[in-house]
mmCIF file of C-alpha atoms in Angstrom:
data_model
loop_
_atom_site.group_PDB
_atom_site.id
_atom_site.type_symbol
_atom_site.label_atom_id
_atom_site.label_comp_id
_atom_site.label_asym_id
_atom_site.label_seq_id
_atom_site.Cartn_x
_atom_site.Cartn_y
_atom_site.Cartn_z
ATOM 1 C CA UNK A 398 21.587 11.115 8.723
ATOM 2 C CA UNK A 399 23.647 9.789 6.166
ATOM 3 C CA UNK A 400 24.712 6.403 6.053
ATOM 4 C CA UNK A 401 28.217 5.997 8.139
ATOM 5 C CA UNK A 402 28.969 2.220 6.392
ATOM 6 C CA UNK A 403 27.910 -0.013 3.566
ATOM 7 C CA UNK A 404 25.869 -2.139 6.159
ATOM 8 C CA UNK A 405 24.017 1.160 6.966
ATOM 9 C CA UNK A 406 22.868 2.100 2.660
ATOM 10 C CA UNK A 407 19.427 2.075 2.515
ATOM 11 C CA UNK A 408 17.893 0.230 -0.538
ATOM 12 C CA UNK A 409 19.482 -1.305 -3.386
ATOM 13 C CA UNK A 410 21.034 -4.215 -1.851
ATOM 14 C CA UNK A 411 22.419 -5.455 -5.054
ATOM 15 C CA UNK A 412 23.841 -2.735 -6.107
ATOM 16 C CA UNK A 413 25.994 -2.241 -3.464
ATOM 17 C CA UNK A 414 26.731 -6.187 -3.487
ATOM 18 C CA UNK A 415 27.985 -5.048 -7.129
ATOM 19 C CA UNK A 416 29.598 -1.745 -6.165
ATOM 20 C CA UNK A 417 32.017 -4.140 -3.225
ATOM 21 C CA UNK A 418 32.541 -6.657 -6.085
ATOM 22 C CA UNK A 419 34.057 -4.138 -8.348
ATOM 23 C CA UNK A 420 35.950 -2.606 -6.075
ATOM 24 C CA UNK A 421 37.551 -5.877 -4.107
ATOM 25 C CA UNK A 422 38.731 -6.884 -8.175
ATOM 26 C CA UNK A 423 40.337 -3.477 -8.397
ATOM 27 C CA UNK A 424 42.166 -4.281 -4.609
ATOM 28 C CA UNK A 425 43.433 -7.183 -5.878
ATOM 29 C CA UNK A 426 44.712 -5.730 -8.930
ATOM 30 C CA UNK A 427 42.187 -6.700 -11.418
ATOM 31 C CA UNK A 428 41.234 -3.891 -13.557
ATOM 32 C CA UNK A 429 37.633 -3.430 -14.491
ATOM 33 C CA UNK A 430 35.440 -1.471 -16.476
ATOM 34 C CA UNK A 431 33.974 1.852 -15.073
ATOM 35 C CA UNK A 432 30.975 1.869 -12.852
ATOM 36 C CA UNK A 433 28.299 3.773 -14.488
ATOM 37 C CA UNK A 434 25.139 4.389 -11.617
ATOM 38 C CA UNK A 435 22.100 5.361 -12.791
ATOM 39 C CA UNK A 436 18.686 5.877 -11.348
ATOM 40 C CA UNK A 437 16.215 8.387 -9.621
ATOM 41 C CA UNK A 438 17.470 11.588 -7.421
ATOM 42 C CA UNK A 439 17.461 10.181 -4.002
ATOM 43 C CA UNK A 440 18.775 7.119 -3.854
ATOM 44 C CA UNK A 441 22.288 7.630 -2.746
ATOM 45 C CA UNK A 442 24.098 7.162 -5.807
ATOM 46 C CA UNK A 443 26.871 9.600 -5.041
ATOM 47 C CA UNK A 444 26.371 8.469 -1.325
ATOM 48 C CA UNK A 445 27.598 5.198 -1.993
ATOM 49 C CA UNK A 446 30.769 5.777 -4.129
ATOM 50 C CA UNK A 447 31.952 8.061 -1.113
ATOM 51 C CA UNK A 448 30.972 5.026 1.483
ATOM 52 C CA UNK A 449 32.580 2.823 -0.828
ATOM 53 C CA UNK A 450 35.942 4.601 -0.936
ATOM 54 C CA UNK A 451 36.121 5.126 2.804
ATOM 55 C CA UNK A 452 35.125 1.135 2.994
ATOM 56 C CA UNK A 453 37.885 0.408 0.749
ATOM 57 C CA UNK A 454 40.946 3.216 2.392
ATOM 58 C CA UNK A 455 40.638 5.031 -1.099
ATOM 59 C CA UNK A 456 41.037 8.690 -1.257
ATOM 60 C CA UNK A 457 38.260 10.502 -3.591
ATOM 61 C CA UNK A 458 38.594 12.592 -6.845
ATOM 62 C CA UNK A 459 34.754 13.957 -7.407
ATOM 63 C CA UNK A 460 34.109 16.352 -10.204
ATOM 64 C CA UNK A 461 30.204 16.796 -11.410
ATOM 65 C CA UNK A 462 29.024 17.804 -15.367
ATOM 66 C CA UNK A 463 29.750 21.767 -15.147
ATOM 67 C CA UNK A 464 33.361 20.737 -13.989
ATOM 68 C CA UNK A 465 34.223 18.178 -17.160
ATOM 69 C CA UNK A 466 32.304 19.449 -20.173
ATOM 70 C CA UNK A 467 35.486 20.291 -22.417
ATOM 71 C CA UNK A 468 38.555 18.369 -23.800
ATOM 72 C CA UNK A 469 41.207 20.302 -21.821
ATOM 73 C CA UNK A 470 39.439 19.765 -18.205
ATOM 74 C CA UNK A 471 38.969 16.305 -18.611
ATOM 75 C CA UNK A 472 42.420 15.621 -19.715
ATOM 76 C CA UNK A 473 43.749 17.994 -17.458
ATOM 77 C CA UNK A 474 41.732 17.125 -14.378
ATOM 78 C CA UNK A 475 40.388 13.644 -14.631
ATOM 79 C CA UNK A 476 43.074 12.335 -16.476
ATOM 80 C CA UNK A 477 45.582 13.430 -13.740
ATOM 81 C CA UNK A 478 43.562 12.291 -11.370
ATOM 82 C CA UNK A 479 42.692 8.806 -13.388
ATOM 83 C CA UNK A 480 46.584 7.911 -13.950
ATOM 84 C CA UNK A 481 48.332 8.876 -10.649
ATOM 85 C CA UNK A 482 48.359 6.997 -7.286
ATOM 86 C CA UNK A 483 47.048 9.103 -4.041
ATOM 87 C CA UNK A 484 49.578 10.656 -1.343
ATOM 88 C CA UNK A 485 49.559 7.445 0.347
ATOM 89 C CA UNK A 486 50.047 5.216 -2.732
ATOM 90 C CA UNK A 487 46.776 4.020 -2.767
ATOM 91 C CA UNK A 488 44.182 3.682 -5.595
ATOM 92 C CA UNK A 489 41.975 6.375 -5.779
ATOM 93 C CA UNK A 490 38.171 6.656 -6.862
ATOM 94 C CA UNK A 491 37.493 9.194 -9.425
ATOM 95 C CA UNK A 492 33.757 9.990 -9.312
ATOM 96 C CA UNK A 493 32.248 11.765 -12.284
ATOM 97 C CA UNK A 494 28.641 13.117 -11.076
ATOM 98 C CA UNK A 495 25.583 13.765 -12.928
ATOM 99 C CA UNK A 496 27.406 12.693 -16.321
ATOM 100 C CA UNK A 497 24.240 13.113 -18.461
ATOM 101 C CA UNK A 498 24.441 16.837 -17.782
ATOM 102 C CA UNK A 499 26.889 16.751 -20.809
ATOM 103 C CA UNK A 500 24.765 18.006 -23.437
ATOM 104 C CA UNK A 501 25.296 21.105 -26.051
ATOM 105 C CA UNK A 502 27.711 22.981 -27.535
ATOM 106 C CA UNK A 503 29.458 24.035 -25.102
ATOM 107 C CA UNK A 504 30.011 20.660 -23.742
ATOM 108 C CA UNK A 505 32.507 19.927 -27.142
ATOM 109 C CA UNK A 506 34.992 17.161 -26.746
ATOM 110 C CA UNK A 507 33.913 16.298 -22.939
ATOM 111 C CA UNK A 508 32.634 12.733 -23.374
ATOM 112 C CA UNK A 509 35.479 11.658 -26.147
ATOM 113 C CA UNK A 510 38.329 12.673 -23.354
ATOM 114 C CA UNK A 511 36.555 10.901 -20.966
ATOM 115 C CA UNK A 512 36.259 7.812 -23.141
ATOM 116 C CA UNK A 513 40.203 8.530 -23.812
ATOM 117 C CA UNK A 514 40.488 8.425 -19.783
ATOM 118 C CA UNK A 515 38.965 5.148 -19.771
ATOM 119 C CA UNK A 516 41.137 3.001 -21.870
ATOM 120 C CA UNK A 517 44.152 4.119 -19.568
ATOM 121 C CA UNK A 518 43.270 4.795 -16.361
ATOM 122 C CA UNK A 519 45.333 3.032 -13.593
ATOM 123 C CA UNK A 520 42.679 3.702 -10.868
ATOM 124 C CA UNK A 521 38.784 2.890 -10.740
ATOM 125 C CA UNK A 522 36.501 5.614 -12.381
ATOM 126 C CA UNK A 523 32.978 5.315 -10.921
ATOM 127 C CA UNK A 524 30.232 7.605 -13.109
ATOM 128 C CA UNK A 525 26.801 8.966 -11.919
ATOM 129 C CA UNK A 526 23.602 9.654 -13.957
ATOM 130 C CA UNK A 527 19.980 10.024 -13.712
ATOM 131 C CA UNK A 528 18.674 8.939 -16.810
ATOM 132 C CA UNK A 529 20.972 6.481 -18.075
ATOM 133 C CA UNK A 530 19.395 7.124 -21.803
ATOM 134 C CA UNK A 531 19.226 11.050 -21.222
ATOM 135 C CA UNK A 532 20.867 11.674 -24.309
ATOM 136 C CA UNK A 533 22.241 9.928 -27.681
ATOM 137 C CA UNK A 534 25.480 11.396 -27.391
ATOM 138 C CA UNK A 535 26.075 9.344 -24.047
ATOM 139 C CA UNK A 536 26.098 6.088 -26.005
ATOM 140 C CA UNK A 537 29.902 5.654 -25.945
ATOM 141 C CA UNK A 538 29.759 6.045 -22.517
ATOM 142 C CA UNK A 539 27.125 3.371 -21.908
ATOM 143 C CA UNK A 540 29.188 0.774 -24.054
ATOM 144 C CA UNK A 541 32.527 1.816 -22.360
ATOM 145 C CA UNK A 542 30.903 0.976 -18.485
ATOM 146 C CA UNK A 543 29.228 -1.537 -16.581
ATOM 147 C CA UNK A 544 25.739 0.017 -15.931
ATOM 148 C CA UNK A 545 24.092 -0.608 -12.204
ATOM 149 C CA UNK A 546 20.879 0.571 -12.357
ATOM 150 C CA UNK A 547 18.981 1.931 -8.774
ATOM 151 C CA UNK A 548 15.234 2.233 -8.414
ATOM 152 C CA UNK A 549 13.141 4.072 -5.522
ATOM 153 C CA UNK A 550 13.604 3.179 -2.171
ATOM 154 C CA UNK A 551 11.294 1.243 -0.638
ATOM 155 C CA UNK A 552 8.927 3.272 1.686
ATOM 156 C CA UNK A 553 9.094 0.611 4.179
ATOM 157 C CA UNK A 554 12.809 1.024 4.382
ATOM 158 C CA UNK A 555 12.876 4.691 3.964
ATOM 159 C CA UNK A 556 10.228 4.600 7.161
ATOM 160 C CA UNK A 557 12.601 2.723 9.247
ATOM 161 C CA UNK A 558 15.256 5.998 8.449
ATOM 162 C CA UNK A 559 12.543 8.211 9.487
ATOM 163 C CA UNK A 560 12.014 6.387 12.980
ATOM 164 C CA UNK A 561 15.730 6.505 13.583
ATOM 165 C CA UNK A 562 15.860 10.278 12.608
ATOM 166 C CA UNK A 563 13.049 11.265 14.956
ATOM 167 C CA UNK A 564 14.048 8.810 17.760
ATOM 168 C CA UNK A 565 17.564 10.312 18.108
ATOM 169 C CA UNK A 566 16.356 13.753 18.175
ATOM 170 C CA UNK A 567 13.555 13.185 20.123
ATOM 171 C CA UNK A 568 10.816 14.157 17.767
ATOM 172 C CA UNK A 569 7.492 12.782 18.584
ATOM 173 C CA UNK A 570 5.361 10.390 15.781
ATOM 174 C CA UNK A 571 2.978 8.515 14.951
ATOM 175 C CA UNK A 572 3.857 5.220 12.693
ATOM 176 C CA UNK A 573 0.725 5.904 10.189
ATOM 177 C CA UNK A 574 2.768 9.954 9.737
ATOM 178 C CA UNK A 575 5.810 8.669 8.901
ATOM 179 C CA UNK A 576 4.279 6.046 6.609
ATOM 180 C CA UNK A 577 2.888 8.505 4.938
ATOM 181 C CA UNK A 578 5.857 10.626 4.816
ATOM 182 C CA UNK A 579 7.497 7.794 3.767
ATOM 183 C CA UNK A 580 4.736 7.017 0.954
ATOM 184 C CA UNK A 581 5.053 10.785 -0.403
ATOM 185 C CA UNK A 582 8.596 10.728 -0.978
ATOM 186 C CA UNK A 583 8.017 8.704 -3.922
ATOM 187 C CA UNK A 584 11.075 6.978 -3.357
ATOM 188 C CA UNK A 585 13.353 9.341 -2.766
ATOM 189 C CA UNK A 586 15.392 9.054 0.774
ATOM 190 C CA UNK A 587 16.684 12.698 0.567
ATOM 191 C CA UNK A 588 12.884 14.287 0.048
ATOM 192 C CA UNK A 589 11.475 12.375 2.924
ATOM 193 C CA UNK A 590 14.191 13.387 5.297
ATOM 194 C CA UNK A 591 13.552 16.839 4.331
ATOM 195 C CA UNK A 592 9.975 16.382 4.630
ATOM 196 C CA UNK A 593 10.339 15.036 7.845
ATOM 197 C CA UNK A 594 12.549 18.046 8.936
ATOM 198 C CA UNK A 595 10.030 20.675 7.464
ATOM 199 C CA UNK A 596 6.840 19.195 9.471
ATOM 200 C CA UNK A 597 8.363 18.599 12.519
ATOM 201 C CA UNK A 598 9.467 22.793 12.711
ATOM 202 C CA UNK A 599 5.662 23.617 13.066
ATOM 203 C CA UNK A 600 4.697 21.682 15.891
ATOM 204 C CA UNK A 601 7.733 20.141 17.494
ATOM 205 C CA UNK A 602 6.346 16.776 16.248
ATOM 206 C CA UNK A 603 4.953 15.218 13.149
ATOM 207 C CA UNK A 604 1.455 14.532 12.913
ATOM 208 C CA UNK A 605 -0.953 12.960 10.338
ATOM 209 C CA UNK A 606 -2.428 17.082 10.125
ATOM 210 C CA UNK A 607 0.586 18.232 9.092
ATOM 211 C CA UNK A 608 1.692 16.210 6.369
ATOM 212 C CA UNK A 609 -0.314 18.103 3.309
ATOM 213 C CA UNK A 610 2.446 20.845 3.743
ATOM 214 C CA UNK A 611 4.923 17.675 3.186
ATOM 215 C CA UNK A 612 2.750 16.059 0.544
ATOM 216 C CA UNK A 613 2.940 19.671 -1.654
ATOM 217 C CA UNK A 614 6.451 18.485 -2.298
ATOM 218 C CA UNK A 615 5.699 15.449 -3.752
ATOM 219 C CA UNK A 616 7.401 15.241 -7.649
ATOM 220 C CA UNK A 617 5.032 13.256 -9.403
ATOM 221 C CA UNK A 618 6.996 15.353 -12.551
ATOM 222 C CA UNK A 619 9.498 16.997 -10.721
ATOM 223 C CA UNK A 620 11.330 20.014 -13.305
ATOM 224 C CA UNK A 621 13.875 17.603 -14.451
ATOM 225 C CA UNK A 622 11.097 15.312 -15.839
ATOM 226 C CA UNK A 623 8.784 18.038 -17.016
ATOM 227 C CA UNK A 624 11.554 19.903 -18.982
ATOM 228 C CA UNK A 625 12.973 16.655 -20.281
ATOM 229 C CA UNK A 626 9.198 15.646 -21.854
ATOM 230 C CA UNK A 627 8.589 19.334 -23.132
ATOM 231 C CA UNK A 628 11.716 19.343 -25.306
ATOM 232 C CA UNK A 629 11.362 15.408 -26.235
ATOM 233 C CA UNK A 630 8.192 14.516 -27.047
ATOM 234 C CA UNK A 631 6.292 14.666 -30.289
ATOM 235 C CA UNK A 632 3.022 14.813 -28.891
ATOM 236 C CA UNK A 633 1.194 18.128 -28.006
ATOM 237 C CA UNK A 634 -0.822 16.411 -25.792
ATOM 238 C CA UNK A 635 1.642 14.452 -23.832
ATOM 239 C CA UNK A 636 3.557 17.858 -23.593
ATOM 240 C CA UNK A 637 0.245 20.033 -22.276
ATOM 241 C CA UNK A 638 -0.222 16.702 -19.671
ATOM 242 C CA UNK A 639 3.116 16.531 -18.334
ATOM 243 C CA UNK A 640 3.169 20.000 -18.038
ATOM 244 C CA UNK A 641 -0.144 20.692 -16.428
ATOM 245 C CA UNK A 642 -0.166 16.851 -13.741
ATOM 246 C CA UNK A 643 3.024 19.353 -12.168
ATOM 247 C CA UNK A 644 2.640 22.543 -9.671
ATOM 248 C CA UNK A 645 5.273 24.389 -11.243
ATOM 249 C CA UNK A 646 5.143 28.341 -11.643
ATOM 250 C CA UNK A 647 5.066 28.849 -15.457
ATOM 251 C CA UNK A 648 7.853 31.963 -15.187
ATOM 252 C CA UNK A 649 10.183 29.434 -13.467
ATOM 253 C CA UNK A 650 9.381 26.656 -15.950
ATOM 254 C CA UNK A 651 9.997 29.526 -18.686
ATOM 255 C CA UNK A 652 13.116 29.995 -17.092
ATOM 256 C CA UNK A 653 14.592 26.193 -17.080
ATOM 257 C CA UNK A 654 13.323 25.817 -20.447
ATOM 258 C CA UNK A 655 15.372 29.098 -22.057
ATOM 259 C CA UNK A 656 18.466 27.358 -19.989
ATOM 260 C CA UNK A 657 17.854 23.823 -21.310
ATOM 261 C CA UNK A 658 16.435 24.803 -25.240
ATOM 262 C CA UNK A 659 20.772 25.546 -26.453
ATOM 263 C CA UNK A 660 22.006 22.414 -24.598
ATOM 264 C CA UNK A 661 19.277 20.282 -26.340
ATOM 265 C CA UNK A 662 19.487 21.800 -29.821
ATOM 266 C CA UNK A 663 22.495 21.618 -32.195
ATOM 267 C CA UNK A 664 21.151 22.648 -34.946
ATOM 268 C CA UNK A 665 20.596 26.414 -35.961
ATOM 269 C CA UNK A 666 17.113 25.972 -37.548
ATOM 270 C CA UNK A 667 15.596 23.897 -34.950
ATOM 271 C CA UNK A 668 17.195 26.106 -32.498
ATOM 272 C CA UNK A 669 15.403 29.148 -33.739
ATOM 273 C CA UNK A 670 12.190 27.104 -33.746
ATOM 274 C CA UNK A 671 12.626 26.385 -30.194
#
């Protein structure tokens, strides 16, 4: 249930008012800044850069954070990608997802190419990001974009999805369920749909009786968040609160943190303390 047009993007109406403005200057040969959107999981960020380049007859060049994290790639890849014309001669849309997954070591070089890719690129570059202030090392890239920001969908709006998901596939409902599926996604499009898909397996239907299966899922802290706070904060107690308000299963948490502790920490010493 993806959105098929721009008319059909739920939420965010002025971003995507901003998104088409961009892109019509780029049309008509004005060049502009990259697109940098940022916001909660959810709420079809990536979505709408691929309705926008099939709005526009673009072709699309998508790479995500493990795909550009060195020099070589980005030049190699991106740049390519950033300074040649499509088959048909068109402009093309090079989408870099999830851009503040460029963190650590290993990551050397990654956000200074793309910053090189910027200041010559012949066709629109269009990056992706959750938390727009993620890390310090992304402040180039702030300054070198034009930052849309996206907050949660409306659970109103993300209802009216719901409705049109069951209707067309004949799943019975009651208006107060799906409100409150809508109400548990927290905002996020994606979750409720898959909410909605999970309840209505038991029964053939979603009812009101149902829904604390759905409602487990909700991310008041979801492990982004919770990792994020555990290797940011300075308080103990924020840490043990942000920790403990989420359901997750400490050997998994364990687990994201050992991933997350060598991409966070440069330095030898306060890796070791880590």
């Amino acid at each position: 249930f993806a959105p098929e047009s721009l008319d059909a993007f739920c939420g965010n109406p002025e971003a995507v008012k901003t998104v088409q403005s961009w892109a019509l200057d780029w049309q008509n040969g004005k060049k502009r800044k990259p697109l940098l959107l940022h916001g909660p999981t959810g709420t079809g960020k990536t979505t709408l850069a691929h309705l926008l380049a099939r709005h526009m007859g673009w072709s699309v060049f998508e790479l995500n954070a493990s795909d550009f994290r060195t020099r070589d790639v980005v030049e190699r890849l991106v740049g390519g990608a950033a300074f040649n014309a499509g088959f048909s001669g068109a402009l093309r849309l090079v989408v870099l997802d999830e851009v503040d997954g460029i963190q650590g070591r290993e990551d050397k070089g990654g956000v200074q190419a793309i910053l090189a890719v910027i200041k010559e690129a012949k066709n629109p570059l269009l990056l992706i990001a959750n938390d727009l202030y993620a890390d310090k090392r992304l402040a180039p890239l702030r300054s070198a974009c034009e930052p849309v920001g996206f907050s949660k969908v409306n659970y109103l709006s993300i209802a009216k999805v719901l409705r049109v998901a069951c209707d067309s596939l004949n799943v019975d409902y009651d208006l107060e369920s799906i409100a409150q599926l809508a109400r548990n996604s927290g905002g996020d499009l994606r979750a409720a749909l898959l909410d909605a898909q999970m309840v209505s397996l038991l029964h053939g239907k979603i009812v009101l009786e149902d829904l604390p299966l759905a409602s487990a899922r909700e991310r008041s802290e979801n492990v982004f968040n919770v990792v994020r706070v555990l290797l940011r904060t300075r308080s103990f107690g924020e840490a043990r609160r942000t920790r403990f308000q989420s359901e997750l299963d400490h050997d998994f948490l364990k687990k994201w943190l050992e991933e997350n502790i060598p991409r966070h920490y440069a330095n030898a010493e306060d890796l070791a303390i880590a």
